[in-house]
Amino acid sequence: MNDLPDSAARLPVAVDIVALTIRSRELMVLLTTRLLDPFAGCFALPGGFVLAGESLSQAAVRELKEETSVSPQGHLEQLGSYGPLERDPRGPVLSVAYMSLSNRFEAPNPGGDATSADWYPIRDVPPLAFDHHTILTDGINRAQAKLEYTGLASAFCTPEFTISELRAVYEAVWGVRLDPRNFHRKILGTTDFLEPVGTRQGIPGPSATTYRVRPGLDPASTILNPPVLRPG
């Protein structure tokens, strides 16, 4: 096997994580404040350099835990690659971004190269270091698009949920209001996706029925038919 060229050995690889959750019917992202230059004191996505012997996903999990004390739960997927040119003032750096979705993460606590870590509503995101605004925008767009054709919205729910609670996920991620009856009909139109498991006390009628994703299914790979399309 030929040795790697010198140029390959000099190219650092980093990971950045777009961690999204929903609180009080708002889509939230986990941000840190950087301790070190470049961009010391600026807001940023959690992330850092890949260490020797690590896979990309292992580095993403480690960096998220080190900088925020939060572990990925629910859904984790690779979002895309960024750079290596003109994204870091220190020189060429290739970043591989990940997206993590969950209904509930641990309370963030800063560590490593972060002086603070907290959840911020998407509508109030401050200016971000590096190209992290582009990465965040791509993550939001990915989540919004996948909700139309897959069961990914259930990653924001507890293991058992009502259709109204699932609809609230769509409304938070899309920033719209949906017709309850039309949504109910479409989301249950996909066979072998959701199964009823019980009823919620204190809620009248069909809205009280609780559901779960059928065991063994990956919601992100489950195709909705018919799709739940965004208004407009």
PDB file of C-alpha atoms in Angstrom:
ATOM      1  CA  MET A   1       0.000   0.000   0.000  1.00  0.00           C
ATOM      2  CA  ASN A   2       1.397   3.384  -0.988  1.00  0.00           C
ATOM      3  CA  ASP A   3       2.057   5.974   1.695  1.00  0.00           C
ATOM      4  CA  LEU A   4      -0.348   8.880   1.949  1.00  0.00           C
ATOM      5  CA  PRO A   5       0.842  12.080   0.259  1.00  0.00           C
ATOM      6  CA  ASP A   6       2.098  14.794   2.601  1.00  0.00           C
ATOM      7  CA  SER A   7      -0.862  17.004   1.708  1.00  0.00           C
ATOM      8  CA  ALA A   8      -3.305  14.361   3.012  1.00  0.00           C
ATOM      9  CA  ALA A   9      -1.443  13.999   6.294  1.00  0.00           C
ATOM     10  CA  ARG A  10      -1.610  17.776   6.853  1.00  0.00           C
ATOM     11  CA  LEU A  11      -5.405  18.112   6.423  1.00  0.00           C
ATOM     12  CA  PRO A  12      -7.203  18.138   9.807  1.00  0.00           C
ATOM     13  CA  VAL A  13     -10.713  16.650  10.026  1.00  0.00           C
ATOM     14  CA  ALA A  14     -13.307  17.977  12.467  1.00  0.00           C
ATOM     15  CA  VAL A  15     -16.896  17.154  13.356  1.00  0.00           C
ATOM     16  CA  ASP A  16     -19.756  19.544  14.167  1.00  0.00           C
ATOM     17  CA  ILE A  17     -23.104  18.527  15.648  1.00  0.00           C
ATOM     18  CA  VAL A  18     -26.546  20.020  15.010  1.00  0.00           C
ATOM     19  CA  ALA A  19     -28.512  18.790  18.052  1.00  0.00           C
ATOM     20  CA  LEU A  20     -32.225  19.612  17.781  1.00  0.00           C
ATOM     21  CA  THR A  21     -35.101  19.167  20.199  1.00  0.00           C
ATOM     22  CA  ILE A  22     -38.537  20.686  20.835  1.00  0.00           C
ATOM     23  CA  ARG A  23     -39.480  22.559  23.995  1.00  0.00           C
ATOM     24  CA  SER A  24     -42.710  24.457  24.582  1.00  0.00           C
ATOM     25  CA  ARG A  25     -43.642  23.797  20.939  1.00  0.00           C
ATOM     26  CA  GLU A  26     -40.461  25.470  19.653  1.00  0.00           C
ATOM     27  CA  LEU A  27     -37.582  23.954  17.705  1.00  0.00           C
ATOM     28  CA  MET A  28     -34.367  24.388  19.710  1.00  0.00           C
ATOM     29  CA  VAL A  29     -30.666  23.937  18.904  1.00  0.00           C
ATOM     30  CA  LEU A  30     -27.803  23.264  21.311  1.00  0.00           C
ATOM     31  CA  LEU A  31     -25.059  25.929  21.141  1.00  0.00           C
ATOM     32  CA  THR A  32     -21.807  26.513  22.995  1.00  0.00           C
ATOM     33  CA  THR A  33     -19.648  29.559  23.645  1.00  0.00           C
ATOM     34  CA  ARG A  34     -16.040  29.072  22.533  1.00  0.00           C
ATOM     35  CA  LEU A  35     -13.239  29.336  25.080  1.00  0.00           C
ATOM     36  CA  LEU A  36     -10.318  29.584  22.636  1.00  0.00           C
ATOM     37  CA  ASP A  37      -9.417  31.440  19.476  1.00  0.00           C
ATOM     38  CA  PRO A  38     -10.370  31.555  16.742  1.00  0.00           C
ATOM     39  CA  PHE A  39     -13.746  33.095  17.610  1.00  0.00           C
ATOM     40  CA  ALA A  40     -13.178  33.031  21.380  1.00  0.00           C
ATOM     41  CA  GLY A  41     -16.372  34.181  23.114  1.00  0.00           C
ATOM     42  CA  CYS A  42     -18.530  33.476  20.050  1.00  0.00           C
ATOM     43  CA  PHE A  43     -21.438  31.059  19.804  1.00  0.00           C
ATOM     44  CA  ALA A  44     -20.836  27.839  17.905  1.00  0.00           C
ATOM     45  CA  LEU A  45     -22.164  24.362  17.309  1.00  0.00           C
ATOM     46  CA  PRO A  46     -20.558  21.707  19.512  1.00  0.00           C
ATOM     47  CA  GLY A  47     -17.642  20.046  17.771  1.00  0.00           C
ATOM     48  CA  GLY A  48     -13.913  19.568  17.445  1.00  0.00           C
ATOM     49  CA  PHE A  49     -11.157  17.592  15.782  1.00  0.00           C
ATOM     50  CA  VAL A  50     -11.260  13.853  15.108  1.00  0.00           C
ATOM     51  CA  LEU A  51      -8.665  11.997  17.177  1.00  0.00           C
ATOM     52  CA  ALA A  52      -6.436   9.165  16.008  1.00  0.00           C
ATOM     53  CA  GLY A  53      -8.276   5.842  15.994  1.00  0.00           C
ATOM     54  CA  GLU A  54     -11.755   7.415  16.052  1.00  0.00           C
ATOM     55  CA  SER A  55     -14.514   6.990  13.531  1.00  0.00           C
ATOM     56  CA  LEU A  56     -16.407  10.137  12.546  1.00  0.00           C
ATOM     57  CA  SER A  57     -19.503   9.143  14.517  1.00  0.00           C
ATOM     58  CA  GLN A  58     -17.390   8.310  17.584  1.00  0.00           C
ATOM     59  CA  ALA A  59     -15.774  11.749  17.387  1.00  0.00           C
ATOM     60  CA  ALA A  60     -19.185  13.423  17.112  1.00  0.00           C
ATOM     61  CA  VAL A  61     -20.501  11.592  20.188  1.00  0.00           C
ATOM     62  CA  ARG A  62     -17.320  12.374  22.164  1.00  0.00           C
ATOM     63  CA  GLU A  63     -17.229  16.085  21.263  1.00  0.00           C
ATOM     64  CA  LEU A  64     -20.902  16.572  22.079  1.00  0.00           C
ATOM     65  CA  LYS A  65     -20.408  14.910  25.447  1.00  0.00           C
ATOM     66  CA  GLU A  66     -17.172  16.781  26.256  1.00  0.00           C
ATOM     67  CA  GLU A  67     -18.443  20.254  25.382  1.00  0.00           C
ATOM     68  CA  THR A  68     -22.048  20.025  26.595  1.00  0.00           C
ATOM     69  CA  SER A  69     -22.328  16.853  28.774  1.00  0.00           C
ATOM     70  CA  VAL A  70     -25.122  15.793  26.381  1.00  0.00           C
ATOM     71  CA  SER A  71     -25.137  12.340  24.785  1.00  0.00           C
ATOM     72  CA  PRO A  72     -26.849  11.776  21.426  1.00  0.00           C
ATOM     73  CA  GLN A  73     -30.195  10.067  21.947  1.00  0.00           C
ATOM     74  CA  GLY A  74     -32.851   9.066  19.483  1.00  0.00           C
ATOM     75  CA  HIS A  75     -31.725   9.768  15.925  1.00  0.00           C
ATOM     76  CA  LEU A  76     -28.165  10.527  14.758  1.00  0.00           C
ATOM     77  CA  GLU A  77     -27.204  10.875  11.103  1.00  0.00           C
ATOM     78  CA  GLN A  78     -24.391  12.340   9.048  1.00  0.00           C
ATOM     79  CA  LEU A  79     -25.461  15.660   7.554  1.00  0.00           C
ATOM     80  CA  GLY A  80     -22.669  16.520   5.130  1.00  0.00           C
ATOM     81  CA  SER A  81     -19.071  17.703   4.701  1.00  0.00           C
ATOM     82  CA  TYR A  82     -17.846  21.310   4.676  1.00  0.00           C
ATOM     83  CA  GLY A  83     -14.611  22.896   3.534  1.00  0.00           C
ATOM     84  CA  PRO A  84     -11.757  22.446   3.735  1.00  0.00           C
ATOM     85  CA  LEU A  85     -11.006  25.941   2.388  1.00  0.00           C
ATOM     86  CA  GLU A  86     -12.091  29.317   3.778  1.00  0.00           C
ATOM     87  CA  ARG A  87     -13.970  28.040   6.813  1.00  0.00           C
ATOM     88  CA  ASP A  88     -11.267  28.276   9.505  1.00  0.00           C
ATOM     89  CA  PRO A  89      -8.751  31.155   9.813  1.00  0.00           C
ATOM     90  CA  ARG A  90      -6.095  28.666  11.002  1.00  0.00           C
ATOM     91  CA  GLY A  91      -6.032  26.995   7.590  1.00  0.00           C
ATOM     92  CA  PRO A  92      -7.781  24.220   5.647  1.00  0.00           C
ATOM     93  CA  VAL A  93     -10.028  22.085   7.861  1.00  0.00           C
ATOM     94  CA  LEU A  94     -12.547  19.552   6.608  1.00  0.00           C
ATOM     95  CA  SER A  95     -15.623  19.289   8.832  1.00  0.00           C
ATOM     96  CA  VAL A  96     -18.142  16.450   8.754  1.00  0.00           C
ATOM     97  CA  ALA A  97     -21.424  17.518  10.333  1.00  0.00           C
ATOM     98  CA  TYR A  98     -23.934  15.333  12.145  1.00  0.00           C
ATOM     99  CA  MET A  99     -27.571  15.899  13.084  1.00  0.00           C
ATOM    100  CA  SER A 100     -28.981  14.552  16.359  1.00  0.00           C
ATOM    101  CA  LEU A 101     -32.719  14.613  17.105  1.00  0.00           C
ATOM    102  CA  SER A 102     -34.405  13.689  20.371  1.00  0.00           C
ATOM    103  CA  ASN A 103     -37.458  14.511  22.449  1.00  0.00           C
ATOM    104  CA  ARG A 104     -35.294  14.955  25.543  1.00  0.00           C
ATOM    105  CA  PHE A 105     -31.575  15.459  26.117  1.00  0.00           C
ATOM    106  CA  GLU A 106     -29.722  15.757  29.403  1.00  0.00           C
ATOM    107  CA  ALA A 107     -29.359  19.271  30.846  1.00  0.00           C
ATOM    108  CA  PRO A 108     -26.299  20.815  29.148  1.00  0.00           C
ATOM    109  CA  ASN A 109     -23.207  21.586  31.185  1.00  0.00           C
ATOM    110  CA  PRO A 110     -20.162  23.173  29.491  1.00  0.00           C
ATOM    111  CA  GLY A 111     -16.767  21.502  29.385  1.00  0.00           C
ATOM    112  CA  GLY A 112     -13.702  21.090  27.208  1.00  0.00           C
ATOM    113  CA  ASP A 113     -13.326  24.098  24.907  1.00  0.00           C
ATOM    114  CA  ALA A 114     -16.757  25.552  25.797  1.00  0.00           C
ATOM    115  CA  THR A 115     -17.499  28.169  28.459  1.00  0.00           C
ATOM    116  CA  SER A 116     -21.269  27.785  28.154  1.00  0.00           C
ATOM    117  CA  ALA A 117     -23.774  25.359  26.635  1.00  0.00           C
ATOM    118  CA  ASP A 118     -27.506  25.899  26.320  1.00  0.00           C
ATOM    119  CA  TRP A 119     -30.577  25.445  24.118  1.00  0.00           C
ATOM    120  CA  TYR A 120     -31.678  28.318  21.887  1.00  0.00           C
ATOM    121  CA  PRO A 121     -34.879  28.729  19.838  1.00  0.00           C
ATOM    122  CA  ILE A 122     -34.148  28.550  16.139  1.00  0.00           C
ATOM    123  CA  ARG A 123     -35.813  31.934  15.679  1.00  0.00           C
ATOM    124  CA  ASP A 124     -33.338  33.536  18.132  1.00  0.00           C
ATOM    125  CA  VAL A 125     -30.048  31.956  17.054  1.00  0.00           C
ATOM    126  CA  PRO A 126     -27.180  34.470  17.468  1.00  0.00           C
ATOM    127  CA  PRO A 127     -24.340  34.886  14.943  1.00  0.00           C
ATOM    128  CA  LEU A 128     -22.216  31.713  14.861  1.00  0.00           C
ATOM    129  CA  ALA A 129     -18.491  31.045  14.450  1.00  0.00           C
ATOM    130  CA  PHE A 130     -16.899  29.505  11.353  1.00  0.00           C
ATOM    131  CA  ASP A 131     -19.513  28.355   8.809  1.00  0.00           C
ATOM    132  CA  HIS A 132     -21.799  27.029  11.525  1.00  0.00           C
ATOM    133  CA  HIS A 133     -24.791  29.086  10.390  1.00  0.00           C
ATOM    134  CA  THR A 134     -24.626  27.288   7.034  1.00  0.00           C
ATOM    135  CA  ILE A 135     -24.342  23.907   8.770  1.00  0.00           C
ATOM    136  CA  LEU A 136     -27.271  24.709  11.074  1.00  0.00           C
ATOM    137  CA  THR A 137     -29.400  25.883   8.149  1.00  0.00           C
ATOM    138  CA  ASP A 138     -28.631  22.666   6.277  1.00  0.00           C
ATOM    139  CA  GLY A 139     -29.584  20.630   9.358  1.00  0.00           C
ATOM    140  CA  ILE A 140     -32.909  22.410   9.746  1.00  0.00           C
ATOM    141  CA  ASN A 141     -33.656  22.027   6.037  1.00  0.00           C
ATOM    142  CA  ARG A 142     -32.798  18.316   6.230  1.00  0.00           C
ATOM    143  CA  ALA A 143     -35.124  17.788   9.190  1.00  0.00           C
ATOM    144  CA  GLN A 144     -37.934  19.781   7.566  1.00  0.00           C
ATOM    145  CA  ALA A 145     -37.669  17.843   4.321  1.00  0.00           C
ATOM    146  CA  LYS A 146     -37.454  14.384   5.898  1.00  0.00           C
ATOM    147  CA  LEU A 147     -40.600  15.014   7.937  1.00  0.00           C
ATOM    148  CA  GLU A 148     -42.572  15.143   4.690  1.00  0.00           C
ATOM    149  CA  TYR A 149     -41.679  11.679   3.435  1.00  0.00           C
ATOM    150  CA  THR A 150     -40.416   9.682   6.447  1.00  0.00           C
ATOM    151  CA  GLY A 151     -41.420   8.936  10.020  1.00  0.00           C
ATOM    152  CA  LEU A 152     -38.523  10.975  11.415  1.00  0.00           C
ATOM    153  CA  ALA A 153     -40.865  13.261  13.384  1.00  0.00           C
ATOM    154  CA  SER A 154     -41.372  10.457  15.898  1.00  0.00           C
ATOM    155  CA  ALA A 155     -37.729  10.963  16.990  1.00  0.00           C
ATOM    156  CA  PHE A 156     -38.945  14.125  18.733  1.00  0.00           C
ATOM    157  CA  CYS A 157     -41.651  12.199  20.640  1.00  0.00           C
ATOM    158  CA  THR A 158     -41.698  10.059  23.739  1.00  0.00           C
ATOM    159  CA  PRO A 159     -41.976   6.284  23.062  1.00  0.00           C
ATOM    160  CA  GLU A 160     -45.788   6.560  23.269  1.00  0.00           C
ATOM    161  CA  PHE A 161     -47.544   9.626  21.887  1.00  0.00           C
ATOM    162  CA  THR A 162     -50.864  10.883  20.582  1.00  0.00           C
ATOM    163  CA  ILE A 163     -51.423  12.018  17.017  1.00  0.00           C
ATOM    164  CA  SER A 164     -51.889  15.555  18.367  1.00  0.00           C
ATOM    165  CA  GLU A 165     -48.436  15.404  19.953  1.00  0.00           C
ATOM    166  CA  LEU A 166     -46.933  14.168  16.686  1.00  0.00           C
ATOM    167  CA  ARG A 167     -48.685  16.974  14.802  1.00  0.00           C
ATOM    168  CA  ALA A 168     -47.167  19.481  17.240  1.00  0.00           C
ATOM    169  CA  VAL A 169     -43.715  18.251  16.161  1.00  0.00           C
ATOM    170  CA  TYR A 170     -44.484  19.027  12.524  1.00  0.00           C
ATOM    171  CA  GLU A 171     -45.832  22.429  13.460  1.00  0.00           C
ATOM    172  CA  ALA A 172     -42.722  23.287  15.513  1.00  0.00           C
ATOM    173  CA  VAL A 173     -40.232  22.121  12.871  1.00  0.00           C
ATOM    174  CA  TRP A 174     -42.109  23.706   9.975  1.00  0.00           C
ATOM    175  CA  GLY A 175     -43.352  26.800  11.805  1.00  0.00           C
ATOM    176  CA  VAL A 176     -46.916  26.327  10.534  1.00  0.00           C
ATOM    177  CA  ARG A 177     -50.339  25.210  11.746  1.00  0.00           C
ATOM    178  CA  LEU A 178     -51.788  22.021  10.255  1.00  0.00           C
ATOM    179  CA  ASP A 179     -55.371  20.889   9.882  1.00  0.00           C
ATOM    180  CA  PRO A 180     -55.860  18.248  12.613  1.00  0.00           C
ATOM    181  CA  ARG A 181     -58.242  15.974  10.690  1.00  0.00           C
ATOM    182  CA  ASN A 182     -56.202  15.999   7.496  1.00  0.00           C
ATOM    183  CA  PHE A 183     -53.000  15.296   9.398  1.00  0.00           C
ATOM    184  CA  HIS A 184     -54.632  12.451  11.360  1.00  0.00           C
ATOM    185  CA  ARG A 185     -55.811  10.824   8.138  1.00  0.00           C
ATOM    186  CA  LYS A 186     -52.457  11.119   6.376  1.00  0.00           C
ATOM    187  CA  ILE A 187     -50.218   9.994   9.209  1.00  0.00           C
ATOM    188  CA  LEU A 188     -52.314   6.879   9.799  1.00  0.00           C
ATOM    189  CA  GLY A 189     -52.527   6.210   6.057  1.00  0.00           C
ATOM    190  CA  THR A 190     -49.096   4.592   6.050  1.00  0.00           C
ATOM    191  CA  THR A 191     -49.647   0.963   6.970  1.00  0.00           C
ATOM    192  CA  ASP A 192     -47.291  -0.829   9.352  1.00  0.00           C
ATOM    193  CA  PHE A 193     -45.811   2.412  10.732  1.00  0.00           C
ATOM    194  CA  LEU A 194     -47.707   3.273  13.940  1.00  0.00           C
ATOM    195  CA  GLU A 195     -49.630   0.938  16.202  1.00  0.00           C
ATOM    196  CA  PRO A 196     -52.120   1.894  18.935  1.00  0.00           C
ATOM    197  CA  VAL A 197     -51.031   1.008  22.457  1.00  0.00           C
ATOM    198  CA  GLY A 198     -53.564   2.619  24.813  1.00  0.00           C
ATOM    199  CA  THR A 199     -55.465   5.747  25.715  1.00  0.00           C
ATOM    200  CA  ARG A 200     -54.526   8.978  27.467  1.00  0.00           C
ATOM    201  CA  GLN A 201     -56.622   9.808  30.495  1.00  0.00           C
ATOM    202  CA  GLY A 202     -58.569  13.058  30.432  1.00  0.00           C
ATOM    203  CA  ILE A 203     -58.658  13.422  26.631  1.00  0.00           C
ATOM    204  CA  PRO A 204     -62.028  12.757  24.925  1.00  0.00           C
ATOM    205  CA  GLY A 205     -62.570  10.787  21.720  1.00  0.00           C
ATOM    206  CA  PRO A 206     -60.030   9.468  19.202  1.00  0.00           C
ATOM    207  CA  SER A 207     -57.476  12.087  20.284  1.00  0.00           C
ATOM    208  CA  ALA A 208     -56.922  10.047  23.461  1.00  0.00           C
ATOM    209  CA  THR A 209     -55.419   7.089  21.586  1.00  0.00           C
ATOM    210  CA  THR A 210     -51.682   6.695  22.079  1.00  0.00           C
ATOM    211  CA  TYR A 211     -49.390   5.176  19.463  1.00  0.00           C
ATOM    212  CA  ARG A 212     -45.848   3.961  19.090  1.00  0.00           C
ATOM    213  CA  VAL A 213     -43.611   3.196  16.131  1.00  0.00           C
ATOM    214  CA  ARG A 214     -43.906  -0.496  15.340  1.00  0.00           C
ATOM    215  CA  PRO A 215     -41.044  -2.429  16.955  1.00  0.00           C
ATOM    216  CA  GLY A 216     -38.077  -3.004  14.676  1.00  0.00           C
ATOM    217  CA  LEU A 217     -38.800  -0.056  12.386  1.00  0.00           C
ATOM    218  CA  ASP A 218     -36.341   2.767  11.766  1.00  0.00           C
ATOM    219  CA  PRO A 219     -38.566   5.869  11.563  1.00  0.00           C
ATOM    220  CA  ALA A 220     -36.039   7.758   9.422  1.00  0.00           C
ATOM    221  CA  SER A 221     -36.167   4.964   6.817  1.00  0.00           C
ATOM    222  CA  THR A 222     -39.949   4.490   6.926  1.00  0.00           C
ATOM    223  CA  ILE A 223     -41.547   6.105   3.872  1.00  0.00           C
ATOM    224  CA  LEU A 224     -44.875   7.831   4.492  1.00  0.00           C
ATOM    225  CA  ASN A 225     -47.518   7.062   1.892  1.00  0.00           C
ATOM    226  CA  PRO A 226     -49.234   9.432   1.450  1.00  0.00           C
ATOM    227  CA  PRO A 227     -46.580  12.013   2.369  1.00  0.00           C
ATOM    228  CA  VAL A 228     -47.332  14.830   4.802  1.00  0.00           C
ATOM    229  CA  LEU A 229     -46.484  17.849   2.668  1.00  0.00           C
ATOM    230  CA  ARG A 230     -45.725  21.302   3.993  1.00  0.00           C
ATOM    231  CA  PRO A 231     -48.425  23.879   3.255  1.00  0.00           C
ATOM    232  CA  GLY A 232     -47.455  26.154   0.404  1.00  0.00           C
TER     233      GLY A 232
END
